[in-house]
Short mmCIF file of C-alpha atoms and ligand atoms in Angstrom, two decimals:
data_model
loop_
_atom_site.label_atom_id
_atom_site.label_comp_id
_atom_site.label_asym_id
_atom_site.label_seq_id
_atom_site.Cartn_x
_atom_site.Cartn_y
_atom_site.Cartn_z
CA UNK A 1226 -35.03 -14.24 8.06
CA UNK A 1227 -32.34 -16.49 9.52
CA UNK A 1228 -30.78 -14.43 12.30
CA UNK A 1229 -27.46 -16.05 11.56
CA UNK A 1230 -27.19 -14.53 8.11
CA UNK A 1231 -24.82 -11.55 8.40
CA UNK A 1232 -26.72 -8.27 8.51
CA UNK A 1233 -25.48 -4.85 7.68
CA UNK A 1234 -24.11 -3.48 10.96
CA UNK A 1235 -25.78 -0.48 12.59
CA UNK A 1236 -24.01 2.83 12.12
CA UNK A 1237 -21.54 3.53 14.92
CA UNK A 1238 -22.95 5.85 17.56
CA UNK A 1239 -21.10 8.90 18.87
CA UNK A 1240 -20.35 6.89 21.99
CA UNK A 1241 -18.78 4.07 19.93
CA UNK A 1242 -16.72 6.53 17.93
CA UNK A 1243 -15.49 8.21 21.08
CA UNK A 1244 -14.44 4.85 22.52
CA UNK A 1245 -12.67 3.96 19.29
CA UNK A 1246 -10.77 7.26 19.24
CA UNK A 1247 -9.72 6.78 22.85
CA UNK A 1248 -8.47 3.30 22.04
CA UNK A 1249 -6.52 4.59 19.04
CA UNK A 1250 -4.77 7.05 21.30
CA UNK A 1251 -3.85 4.56 23.96
CA UNK A 1252 -3.55 1.13 22.35
CA UNK A 1253 -2.56 -0.70 19.21
CA UNK A 1254 -4.51 -3.80 18.28
CA UNK A 1255 -2.53 -6.40 16.42
CA UNK A 1256 -4.01 -9.57 14.97
CA UNK A 1257 -1.92 -12.68 15.16
CA UNK A 1258 -2.68 -15.36 12.60
CA UNK A 1259 -2.27 -18.99 13.58
CA UNK A 1260 -1.71 -20.76 10.30
CA UNK A 1261 -1.12 -24.30 9.05
CA UNK A 1262 -3.46 -26.14 11.33
CA UNK A 1263 -4.12 -29.36 9.48
CA UNK A 1264 -7.64 -30.70 9.59
CA UNK A 1265 -7.66 -34.27 10.75
CA UNK A 1266 -10.00 -36.77 9.24
CA UNK A 1267 -11.41 -38.60 12.24
CA UNK A 1268 -13.25 -41.04 9.99
CA UNK A 1269 -12.27 -41.72 6.39
CA UNK A 1270 -14.34 -39.66 3.94
CA UNK A 1271 -15.55 -37.30 6.60
CA UNK A 1272 -14.14 -34.23 4.89
CA UNK A 1273 -15.97 -35.15 1.68
CA UNK A 1274 -18.86 -32.95 2.85
CA UNK A 1275 -16.43 -30.02 2.93
CA UNK A 1276 -15.29 -30.80 -0.62
CA UNK A 1277 -18.91 -31.00 -1.77
CA UNK A 1278 -19.70 -27.66 -0.17
CA UNK A 1279 -16.61 -26.07 -1.71
CA UNK A 1280 -17.56 -27.41 -5.16
CA UNK A 1281 -20.67 -25.20 -4.96
CA UNK A 1282 -19.21 -22.37 -2.88
CA UNK A 1283 -16.20 -21.51 -5.04
CA UNK A 1284 -18.09 -21.06 -8.36
CA UNK A 1285 -20.69 -18.85 -6.64
CA UNK A 1286 -17.96 -16.80 -5.01
CA UNK A 1287 -16.27 -16.48 -8.41
CA UNK A 1288 -19.52 -15.26 -10.03
CA UNK A 1289 -19.85 -12.56 -7.39
CA UNK A 1290 -16.20 -11.60 -7.86
CA UNK A 1291 -16.89 -11.03 -11.58
CA UNK A 1292 -20.11 -9.16 -10.83
CA UNK A 1293 -18.54 -6.94 -8.15
CA UNK A 1294 -15.42 -6.22 -10.19
CA UNK A 1295 -17.30 -5.21 -13.32
CA UNK A 1296 -20.33 -3.42 -11.80
CA UNK A 1297 -20.67 0.35 -12.03
CA UNK A 1298 -21.26 0.71 -8.30
CA UNK A 1299 -18.93 -0.40 -5.50
CA UNK A 1300 -19.52 -3.92 -4.14
CA UNK A 1301 -22.29 -4.26 -1.56
CA UNK A 1302 -21.70 -7.35 0.55
CA UNK A 1303 -25.07 -6.87 2.22
CA UNK A 1304 -26.98 -6.50 -1.06
CA UNK A 1305 -29.66 -8.95 -2.19
CA UNK A 1306 -28.30 -12.23 -3.56
CA UNK A 1307 -28.60 -12.36 -7.34
CA UNK A 1308 -27.56 -15.90 -8.16
CA UNK A 1309 -29.48 -19.12 -7.53
CA UNK A 1310 -27.55 -21.59 -5.42
CA UNK A 1311 -27.77 -24.76 -3.37
CA UNK A 1312 -25.91 -22.95 -0.59
CA UNK A 1313 -27.75 -22.03 2.57
CA UNK A 1314 -28.53 -18.33 2.99
CA UNK A 1315 -25.73 -18.08 5.53
CA UNK A 1316 -23.10 -19.65 3.27
CA UNK A 1317 -24.39 -17.62 0.34
CA UNK A 1318 -23.90 -14.41 2.35
CA UNK A 1319 -20.37 -15.46 3.36
CA UNK A 1320 -19.56 -16.09 -0.33
CA UNK A 1321 -20.80 -12.58 -1.16
CA UNK A 1322 -18.74 -11.05 1.65
CA UNK A 1323 -15.61 -12.87 0.55
CA UNK A 1324 -16.16 -11.85 -3.09
CA UNK A 1325 -16.82 -8.23 -2.08
CA UNK A 1326 -13.51 -8.13 -0.20
CA UNK A 1327 -11.58 -9.47 -3.18
CA UNK A 1328 -13.37 -7.12 -5.60
CA UNK A 1329 -12.85 -4.10 -3.39
CA UNK A 1330 -9.08 -4.42 -3.27
CA UNK A 1331 -8.94 -5.32 -6.97
CA UNK A 1332 -10.96 -2.22 -7.85
CA UNK A 1333 -8.76 0.04 -5.71
CA UNK A 1334 -5.57 -1.35 -7.22
CA UNK A 1335 -6.90 -1.09 -10.75
CA UNK A 1336 -8.15 2.44 -10.18
CA UNK A 1337 -4.77 3.54 -8.80
CA UNK A 1338 -2.98 1.99 -11.74
CA UNK A 1339 -5.43 3.63 -14.14
CA UNK A 1340 -4.93 7.05 -12.52
CA UNK A 1341 -1.17 6.61 -12.76
CA UNK A 1342 -1.63 5.74 -16.44
CA UNK A 1343 -3.72 8.88 -17.02
CA UNK A 1344 -1.03 10.97 -15.37
CA UNK A 1345 1.52 9.31 -17.63
CA UNK A 1346 -0.57 10.20 -20.67
CA UNK A 1347 -0.97 13.83 -19.58
CA UNK A 1348 2.76 14.02 -18.99
CA UNK A 1349 3.45 12.52 -22.40
CA UNK A 1350 1.04 14.88 -24.19
CA UNK A 1351 2.63 17.87 -22.48
CA UNK A 1352 6.17 16.76 -23.36
CA UNK A 1353 5.14 16.09 -26.95
CA UNK A 1354 3.47 19.49 -27.35
CA UNK A 1355 6.58 21.14 -25.96
CA UNK A 1356 8.80 19.24 -28.40
CA UNK A 1357 6.51 20.21 -31.26
CA UNK A 1358 6.50 23.88 -30.25
CA UNK A 1359 10.28 23.87 -30.05
CA UNK A 1360 10.53 22.03 -33.35
CA UNK A 1361 12.58 19.12 -32.05
CA UNK A 1362 10.22 16.25 -32.80
CA UNK A 1363 13.01 14.37 -34.55
CA UNK A 1364 14.69 13.96 -31.17
CA UNK A 1365 11.43 13.07 -29.35
CA UNK A 1366 11.84 9.41 -28.52
CA UNK A 1367 9.13 8.77 -25.92
CA UNK A 1368 6.47 6.20 -26.66
CA UNK A 1369 2.85 6.92 -25.86
CA UNK A 1370 1.71 5.09 -22.69
CA UNK A 1371 -0.81 2.32 -23.28
CA UNK A 1372 -3.42 0.80 -21.01
CA UNK A 1373 -3.97 -2.94 -20.82
CA UNK A 1374 -7.26 -3.68 -19.15
CA UNK A 1375 -6.87 -5.80 -16.03
CA UNK A 1376 -8.20 -9.33 -15.81
CA UNK A 1377 -10.83 -10.04 -13.19
CA UNK A 1378 -9.34 -12.26 -10.42
CA UNK A 1379 -9.75 -16.02 -10.85
CA UNK A 1380 -10.18 -18.05 -7.68
CA UNK A 1381 -7.94 -21.06 -8.00
CA UNK A 1382 -7.39 -22.26 -4.46
CA UNK A 1383 -10.51 -23.54 -2.69
CA UNK A 1384 -10.84 -21.16 0.23
CA UNK A 1385 -13.61 -19.94 2.49
CA UNK A 1386 -13.17 -16.88 4.68
CA UNK A 1387 -15.79 -17.82 7.19
CA UNK A 1388 -17.48 -16.18 10.14
CA UNK A 1389 -19.20 -17.74 13.14
CA UNK A 1390 -22.41 -18.11 11.14
CA UNK A 1391 -20.90 -20.95 9.14
CA UNK A 1392 -17.78 -22.13 10.99
CA UNK A 1393 -17.68 -22.33 14.78
CA UNK A 1394 -14.63 -23.15 16.87
CA UNK A 1395 -15.61 -24.98 20.02
CA UNK A 1396 -13.37 -25.84 22.95
CA UNK A 1397 -12.96 -29.61 23.18
CA UNK A 1398 -14.22 -31.26 26.39
CA UNK A 1399 -11.82 -34.17 26.40
CA UNK A 1400 -8.06 -33.99 26.10
CA UNK A 1401 -7.63 -35.92 22.84
CA UNK A 1402 -8.26 -32.79 20.77
CA UNK A 1403 -7.98 -29.07 21.43
CA UNK A 1404 -11.03 -27.85 19.54
CA UNK A 1405 -13.93 -28.99 17.46
CA UNK A 1406 -14.79 -27.20 14.29
CA UNK A 1407 -18.47 -27.08 13.31
CA UNK A 1408 -18.81 -26.35 9.61
CA UNK A 1409 -22.03 -25.69 7.68
CA UNK A 1410 -22.45 -27.95 4.69
CA UNK A 1411 -24.90 -28.32 1.80
CA UNK A 1412 -26.90 -30.68 3.96
CA UNK A 1413 -28.80 -28.10 5.99
CA UNK A 1414 -29.10 -28.90 9.67
CA UNK A 1415 -26.29 -31.46 9.50
CA UNK A 1416 -23.08 -29.58 10.16
CA UNK A 1417 -19.76 -31.29 9.78
CA UNK A 1418 -17.80 -31.73 13.00
CA UNK A 1419 -14.04 -31.90 12.64
CA UNK A 1420 -11.53 -32.30 15.48
CA UNK A 1421 -8.63 -29.84 15.66
CA UNK A 1422 -5.31 -30.63 17.26
CA UNK A 1423 -2.85 -27.82 17.79
CA UNK A 1424 0.92 -27.98 17.66
CA UNK A 1425 2.78 -26.56 20.65
CA UNK A 1426 3.74 -23.36 18.79
CA UNK A 1427 0.08 -22.81 17.89
CA UNK A 1428 -0.81 -23.20 21.57
CA UNK A 1429 1.90 -20.74 22.55
CA UNK A 1430 0.37 -18.00 20.39
CA UNK A 1431 -3.21 -18.69 21.46
CA UNK A 1432 -2.35 -19.03 25.14
CA UNK A 1433 -4.76 -17.01 27.30
CA UNK A 1434 -6.14 -15.19 24.28
CA UNK A 1435 -9.60 -15.28 22.77
CA UNK A 1436 -9.83 -16.79 19.31
CA UNK A 1437 -11.49 -14.49 16.77
CA UNK A 1438 -14.74 -15.65 15.25
CA UNK A 1439 -13.47 -15.26 11.70
CA UNK A 1440 -11.65 -18.31 10.37
CA UNK A 1441 -10.22 -19.41 7.06
CA UNK A 1442 -10.32 -22.88 5.56
CA UNK A 1443 -8.35 -23.71 2.45
CA UNK A 1444 -7.29 -26.80 0.56
CA UNK A 1445 -3.85 -27.27 -0.90
CA UNK A 1446 -2.37 -30.45 -2.37
CA UNK A 1447 -5.36 -32.46 -1.21
CA UNK A 1448 -5.14 -31.32 2.42
CA UNK A 1449 -7.51 -29.00 4.27
CA UNK A 1450 -5.92 -26.33 6.44
CA UNK A 1451 -7.40 -24.06 9.06
CA UNK A 1452 -6.22 -20.55 9.95
CA UNK A 1453 -7.24 -19.07 13.29
CA UNK A 1454 -6.45 -15.62 14.61
CA UNK A 1455 -6.50 -13.70 17.84
CA UNK A 1456 -6.30 -10.03 18.71
CA UNK A 1457 -3.93 -8.50 21.17
CA UNK A 1458 -4.04 -4.97 22.56
CA UNK A 1459 -0.62 -3.45 23.07
CA UNK A 1460 -0.44 -0.25 25.14
CA UNK A 1461 0.91 2.64 23.12
CA UNK A 1462 4.47 3.43 24.21
CA UNK A 1463 5.20 6.43 22.01
CA UNK A 1464 5.17 9.79 23.78
CA UNK A 1465 3.10 12.59 22.23
CA UNK A 1466 6.31 14.61 21.91
CA UNK A 1467 8.19 11.77 20.19
CA UNK A 1468 10.30 12.74 17.18
CA UNK A 1469 8.50 12.23 13.88
CA UNK A 1470 10.43 10.06 11.42
CA UNK A 1471 9.34 9.80 7.78
CA UNK A 1472 9.86 6.49 6.00
CA UNK A 1473 10.12 6.21 2.23
CA UNK A 1474 9.85 2.82 0.56
CA UNK A 1475 11.87 2.27 -2.57
CA UNK A 1476 13.95 0.08 -4.80
CA UNK A 1477 17.53 1.29 -4.44
CA UNK A 1478 16.96 0.94 -0.69
CA UNK A 1479 13.96 -0.74 0.82
CA UNK A 1480 13.71 2.02 3.39
CA UNK A 1481 15.08 5.57 3.51
CA UNK A 1482 14.29 7.70 6.55
CA UNK A 1483 13.99 11.44 7.04
CA UNK A 1484 16.89 10.99 9.49
CA UNK A 1485 18.95 10.11 6.40
CA UNK A 1486 19.44 6.40 7.03
CA UNK A 1487 19.01 3.58 4.55
CA UNK A 1488 18.01 -0.02 5.18
CA UNK A 1489 18.01 -3.09 2.93
CA UNK A 1490 18.32 -3.28 -0.82
CA UNK A 1491 17.18 -5.30 -3.76
CA UNK A 1492 20.47 -4.79 -5.47
CA UNK A 1493 23.55 -7.00 -5.30
CA UNK A 1494 23.14 -10.66 -4.58
CA UNK A 1495 19.36 -10.67 -4.64
CA UNK A 1496 19.13 -8.93 -8.00
CA UNK A 1497 21.61 -11.40 -9.51
CA UNK A 1498 19.64 -14.33 -8.12
CA UNK A 1499 16.50 -12.83 -9.57
CA UNK A 1500 18.09 -12.44 -12.99
CA UNK A 1501 19.24 -16.07 -13.03
CA UNK A 1502 15.80 -17.22 -12.03
CA UNK A 1503 14.15 -15.25 -14.82
CA UNK A 1504 16.53 -16.65 -17.42
CA UNK A 1505 15.87 -20.18 -16.22
CA UNK A 1506 12.13 -19.71 -16.49
CA UNK A 1507 12.49 -18.24 -19.97
CA UNK A 1508 14.54 -21.23 -21.13
CA UNK A 1509 11.95 -23.63 -19.72
CA UNK A 1510 9.10 -21.76 -21.40
CA UNK A 1511 10.94 -21.93 -24.73
CA UNK A 1512 11.53 -25.66 -24.37
CA UNK A 1513 7.90 -26.12 -23.44
CA UNK A 1514 6.68 -24.25 -26.50
CA UNK A 1515 9.00 -26.30 -28.68
CA UNK A 1516 7.80 -29.63 -27.24
CA UNK A 1517 4.18 -28.56 -27.51
CA UNK A 1518 4.68 -27.88 -31.19
CA UNK A 1519 6.02 -31.39 -31.63
CA UNK A 1520 2.89 -32.71 -29.94
CA UNK A 1521 4.32 -33.90 -26.62
CA UNK A 1522 1.64 -34.81 -24.07
CA UNK A 1523 0.91 -32.21 -21.41
CA UNK A 1524 2.18 -34.26 -18.45
CA UNK A 1525 5.60 -34.63 -20.09
CA UNK A 1526 6.12 -30.87 -20.52
CA UNK A 1527 8.48 -29.06 -18.14
CA UNK A 1528 6.73 -26.90 -15.60
CA UNK A 1529 7.25 -23.16 -15.90
CA UNK A 1530 6.43 -22.45 -12.28
CA UNK A 1531 9.61 -21.83 -10.42
CA UNK A 1532 10.60 -23.10 -7.02
CA UNK A 1533 13.62 -20.82 -7.00
CA UNK A 1534 11.32 -17.86 -7.69
CA UNK A 1535 9.35 -18.70 -4.57
CA UNK A 1536 12.58 -19.09 -2.65
CA UNK A 1537 13.73 -15.68 -3.83
CA UNK A 1538 10.42 -14.16 -2.82
CA UNK A 1539 10.81 -15.60 0.69
CA UNK A 1540 14.36 -14.32 0.83
CA UNK A 1541 13.24 -10.79 -0.12
CA UNK A 1542 10.62 -10.87 2.63
CA UNK A 1543 13.23 -11.93 5.17
CA UNK A 1544 15.47 -9.07 4.05
CA UNK A 1545 12.56 -6.65 4.38
CA UNK A 1546 11.80 -7.87 7.89
CA UNK A 1547 15.44 -7.42 8.82
CA UNK A 1548 15.48 -3.88 7.38
CA UNK A 1549 12.33 -2.96 9.33
CA UNK A 1550 13.78 -4.34 12.55
CA UNK A 1551 16.98 -2.35 12.07
CA UNK A 1552 14.95 0.79 11.44
CA UNK A 1553 13.05 0.26 14.68
CA UNK A 1554 16.20 -0.51 16.67
CA UNK A 1555 17.72 2.76 15.44
CA UNK A 1556 14.59 4.82 16.19
CA UNK A 1557 13.07 3.21 19.29
CA UNK A 1558 11.23 6.30 20.53
CA UNK A 1559 10.07 7.66 17.19
CA UNK A 1560 6.68 8.15 15.64
CA UNK A 1561 6.86 6.55 12.21
CA UNK A 1562 5.13 8.13 9.23
CA UNK A 1563 4.97 6.05 6.10
CA UNK A 1564 3.31 5.63 2.78
CA UNK A 1565 0.68 2.93 2.59
CA UNK A 1566 1.65 1.55 -0.79
CA UNK A 1567 -0.39 -0.91 -2.71
CA UNK A 1568 0.94 -3.22 -5.36
CA UNK A 1569 -0.42 -1.09 -8.20
CA UNK A 1570 1.32 2.10 -7.17
CA UNK A 1571 4.50 0.15 -6.42
CA UNK A 1572 4.42 -1.13 -9.98
CA UNK A 1573 4.73 2.41 -11.13
CA UNK A 1574 7.47 3.14 -8.70
CA UNK A 1575 9.24 0.08 -10.05
CA UNK A 1576 8.55 1.07 -13.64
CA UNK A 1577 11.85 0.25 -15.23
CA UNK A 1578 12.42 -3.05 -13.47
CA UNK A 1579 10.68 -6.36 -13.46
CA UNK A 1580 7.74 -4.51 -12.08
CA UNK A 1581 5.49 -7.14 -10.68
CA UNK A 1582 7.97 -9.14 -8.70
CA UNK A 1583 9.46 -6.07 -7.10
CA UNK A 1584 6.05 -4.61 -6.52
CA UNK A 1585 4.51 -7.59 -4.80
CA UNK A 1586 7.52 -7.82 -2.52
CA UNK A 1587 7.85 -4.11 -1.81
CA UNK A 1588 4.21 -3.91 -0.79
CA UNK A 1589 5.29 -6.15 2.09
CA UNK A 1590 7.31 -3.27 3.58
CA UNK A 1591 4.40 -1.12 4.83
CA UNK A 1592 2.67 -4.27 6.11
CA UNK A 1593 5.74 -5.32 8.02
CA UNK A 1594 6.27 -1.80 9.31
CA UNK A 1595 2.72 -1.63 10.66
CA UNK A 1596 3.05 -5.05 12.24
CA UNK A 1597 6.48 -4.51 13.81
CA UNK A 1598 5.51 -1.09 15.18
CA UNK A 1599 2.17 -2.40 16.46
CA UNK A 1600 3.83 -5.26 18.28
CA UNK A 1601 6.01 -2.81 20.20
CA UNK A 1602 3.25 -0.31 20.88
CA UNK A 1603 5.01 2.17 18.64
CA UNK A 1604 3.00 4.87 16.93
CA UNK A 1605 3.01 4.45 13.16
CA UNK A 1606 0.75 6.38 10.83
CA UNK A 1607 0.10 6.46 7.13
CA UNK A 1608 -0.39 9.74 5.31
CA UNK A 1609 -1.48 10.82 1.83
CA UNK A 1610 1.52 9.86 -0.27
CA UNK A 1611 0.37 11.43 -3.54
CA UNK A 1612 3.12 13.57 -5.09
CA UNK A 1613 5.42 13.00 -2.10
CA UNK A 1614 8.22 12.25 -4.56
CA UNK A 1615 7.53 15.32 -6.71
CA UNK A 1616 6.65 18.00 -4.17
CA UNK A 1617 9.32 20.56 -3.30
CA UNK A 1618 9.64 20.85 0.49
CA UNK A 1619 10.58 24.52 0.21
CA UNK A 1620 8.21 26.02 -2.36
CA UNK A 1621 5.65 23.15 -2.72
CA UNK A 1622 5.97 23.16 -6.49
CA UNK A 1623 4.77 19.79 -7.86
CA UNK A 1624 6.03 18.47 -11.15
CA UNK A 1625 7.56 15.37 -12.63
CA UNK A 1626 10.34 17.65 -13.90
CA UNK A 1627 11.49 18.00 -10.28
CA UNK A 1628 12.86 14.47 -10.67
CA UNK A 1629 15.56 14.62 -13.36
CA UNK A 1630 16.41 11.00 -12.53
CA UNK A 1631 15.52 8.20 -10.09
CA UNK A 1632 18.10 9.33 -7.55
CA UNK A 1633 17.79 13.10 -7.61
CA UNK A 1634 15.26 15.68 -6.53
CA UNK A 1635 15.83 19.17 -7.93
CA UNK A 1636 13.06 21.75 -7.84
CA UNK A 1637 12.75 23.49 -11.21
CA UNK A 1638 11.38 26.61 -9.49
CA UNK A 1639 13.44 27.28 -6.41
CA UNK A 1640 16.37 24.98 -7.09
CA UNK A 1641 16.07 22.99 -3.85
CA UNK A 1642 18.15 19.85 -4.25
CA UNK A 1643 18.32 16.61 -2.27
CA UNK A 1644 18.59 12.87 -2.63
CA UNK A 1645 15.15 11.87 -3.95
CA UNK A 1646 14.32 9.17 -1.38
CA UNK A 1647 15.47 11.25 1.56
CA UNK A 1648 13.42 14.18 0.28
CA UNK A 1649 10.34 11.93 -0.01
CA UNK A 1650 10.83 10.72 3.57
CA UNK A 1651 11.08 14.32 4.81
CA UNK A 1652 7.91 15.22 2.90
CA UNK A 1653 6.01 12.26 4.38
CA UNK A 1654 7.11 13.22 7.91
CA UNK A 1655 5.89 16.77 7.27
CA UNK A 1656 2.50 15.54 6.17
CA UNK A 1657 1.62 14.04 9.53
CA UNK A 1658 -0.82 16.29 11.32
CA UNK A 1659 -1.50 18.27 8.13
CA UNK A 1660 -5.28 18.42 8.43
CA UNK A 1661 -5.84 20.31 5.21
CA UNK A 1662 -4.01 17.60 3.32
CA UNK A 1663 -5.67 14.77 5.19
CA UNK A 1664 -9.07 16.21 4.19
CA UNK A 1665 -8.29 15.79 0.48
CA UNK A 1666 -10.50 13.17 -1.13
CA UNK A 1667 -8.31 12.24 -4.08
CA UNK A 1668 -4.96 12.84 -5.74
CA UNK A 1669 -6.32 15.72 -7.79
CA UNK A 1670 -7.29 17.57 -4.63
CA UNK A 1671 -3.86 16.87 -3.15
CA UNK A 1672 -2.20 18.38 -6.20
CA UNK A 1673 -4.50 21.43 -6.18
CA UNK A 1674 -3.74 22.05 -2.50
CA UNK A 1675 0.02 21.77 -3.01
CA UNK A 1676 -0.04 24.14 -5.96
CA UNK A 1677 -2.12 26.58 -3.92
CA UNK A 1678 0.63 26.48 -1.29
CA UNK A 1679 3.13 27.08 -4.03
CA UNK A 1680 1.19 30.24 -5.01
CA UNK A 1681 1.32 31.42 -1.40
CA UNK A 1682 5.07 30.82 -1.40
CA UNK A 1683 5.41 32.85 -4.61
CA UNK A 1684 3.50 35.74 -3.05
CA UNK A 1685 5.75 35.60 -0.03
CA UNK A 1686 8.76 35.71 -2.31
CA UNK A 1687 7.30 38.75 -4.05
CA UNK A 1688 6.86 40.51 -0.73
CA UNK A 1689 10.42 39.63 0.18
CA UNK A 1690 11.69 41.09 -3.05
CA UNK A 1691 9.64 44.20 -2.45
CA UNK A 1692 11.24 44.44 0.96
CA UNK A 1693 14.51 43.74 -0.83
CA UNK A 1694 15.31 40.73 1.32
CA UNK A 1695 17.67 38.45 -0.48
CA UNK A 1696 15.35 36.02 -2.25
CA UNK A 1697 15.79 32.28 -2.34
CA UNK A 1698 17.74 31.33 -5.43
CA UNK A 1699 15.24 31.42 -8.30
CA UNK A 1700 16.16 29.21 -11.17
CA UNK A 1701 14.19 28.24 -14.26
CA UNK A 1702 11.32 30.50 -13.38
CA UNK A 1703 8.32 29.89 -15.60
CA UNK A 1704 7.67 33.25 -17.26
CA UNK A 1705 3.90 33.31 -17.91
CA UNK A 1706 2.97 32.72 -14.30
CA UNK A 1707 5.83 34.65 -12.79
CA UNK A 1708 5.24 37.34 -10.25
CA UNK A 1709 8.56 38.68 -11.37
CA UNK A 1710 7.67 42.17 -12.50
CA UNK A 1711 10.89 44.08 -13.24
CA UNK A 1712 9.14 47.45 -13.04
CA UNK A 1713 8.32 46.73 -9.41
CA UNK A 1714 11.66 45.34 -8.44
CA UNK A 1715 13.62 48.01 -10.19
CA UNK A 1716 11.51 50.90 -9.04
CA UNK A 1717 14.57 52.68 -7.85
CA UNK A 1718 13.09 55.22 -5.50
CA UNK A 1719 11.10 52.50 -3.74
CA UNK A 1720 14.17 50.29 -3.58
CA UNK A 1721 16.14 53.10 -2.01
CA UNK A 1722 13.37 53.69 0.44
CA UNK A 1723 13.37 50.04 1.44
CA UNK A 1724 17.12 49.99 1.63
CA UNK A 1725 17.35 53.16 3.62
CA UNK A 1726 19.36 52.54 6.72
CA UNK A 1727 20.36 55.20 9.18
CA UNK A 1728 23.77 56.53 8.38
CA UNK A 1729 25.97 56.18 11.38
CA UNK A 1730 29.04 58.37 11.68
CA UNK A 1731 32.09 56.89 13.38
CA UNK A 1732 31.85 59.55 16.06
CA UNK A 1733 28.30 58.53 16.97
CA UNK A 1734 29.09 54.84 17.27
CA UNK A 1735 29.45 54.84 21.00
CA UNK A 1736 26.06 56.57 21.28
CA UNK A 1737 24.37 53.94 19.09
CA UNK A 1738 26.08 50.92 20.59
ZN1 LIG B 2417 11.02 24.49 -4.84
#
């Protein structure tokens, strides 16, 4: 076997794991990407070999994407190749690895969205049954949630996420160029050699750092581009005793902290810009459909892709970066705890709005948070975020009904009330270091654990009542499950016994005091 075909790595030894844990405690590794390095064609037609390779590579990668997305079992990038191809074994393996990466994130996102859908259905069924039982179906207006199966990703841009087995970056010996790129092609044994010249800002980033062996090559508008990256270890600055700050990501405000601060918003100017952009696209699409009907040729039709949409997207990202920087400036010594949101779960958070656009932009917040904190050597951790918006911080009761609207959290059991985003941030902060919670394998286990804690809380309340301590305000108690047993509470002789306090006569006061 070709030793330069990627092999499944050996399992990490105890020693390796120990080293990794030590590093996690003391350093943060951040990866800087060096993008937009244009590949120069030293001789005309030289990059044709790259085009030829890509013409074979991309369809194979696409076939694996379909296979890995639709298979019963999770993608195995080290599995046996299943498609015939002109690619060398090394390139074939890289195509499989790239496809496995795409399929893995697609499967996770789809699964999360599907789970959210199932929860929606369960919620709907419950609400409907309740309406039926109470004979108010005529007022029941909710529509049953539906599931639209996701499309498997289509690779449109020619791109190869390469490793050193197929693309090697070599230091240039003369001063004309900075590096030489050696790229495997279809012609085995005849790699393509392409010179690389860096701009001064590229050089600045790479200065005195080692370039990672993984590289990306992609072609856009007829030009090939190279992306390099390098790792940097930043010593961890955060003290073990640093205050823990929870960070909730949302729509009304990009960021709400457990310290009750808010940063950035989609509302206002940006929302108006977004609305205009959507209307413009809709008009164009209408015109396009109309012209198509009349038989206009394809090249004369107006494009529906929107430059202003891209501009807006960039603007949102800039606003997010600004919000994250402000958060960090305000909490320089904190340990940040946040929710690692993916696009799918954000879509559900953004339910009522133009879900996808918001979602794809909001998912940038945790990324930016991790990056900005990492750069400063600040500790930032993600925790299980399941039910963080529904869990009551006082009694741990979990239910959608705890959220009467987008803005408000109000526990239907104990009556605890707070601004919803602030409450979520507090819950996230509280989840850091919660080993029992961290050990949960899925959302169902998270919910079961939280409801178990709720039962413990109920028992504690019962004991309090038995001791006749003033209980926490109990509102909307659910009768079937209630511990509330009037015979116990009102057992008058026991109550008197619990209430019995020594009677102190005025004359004895000095003796007691
Ligand atoms: Zn509660």
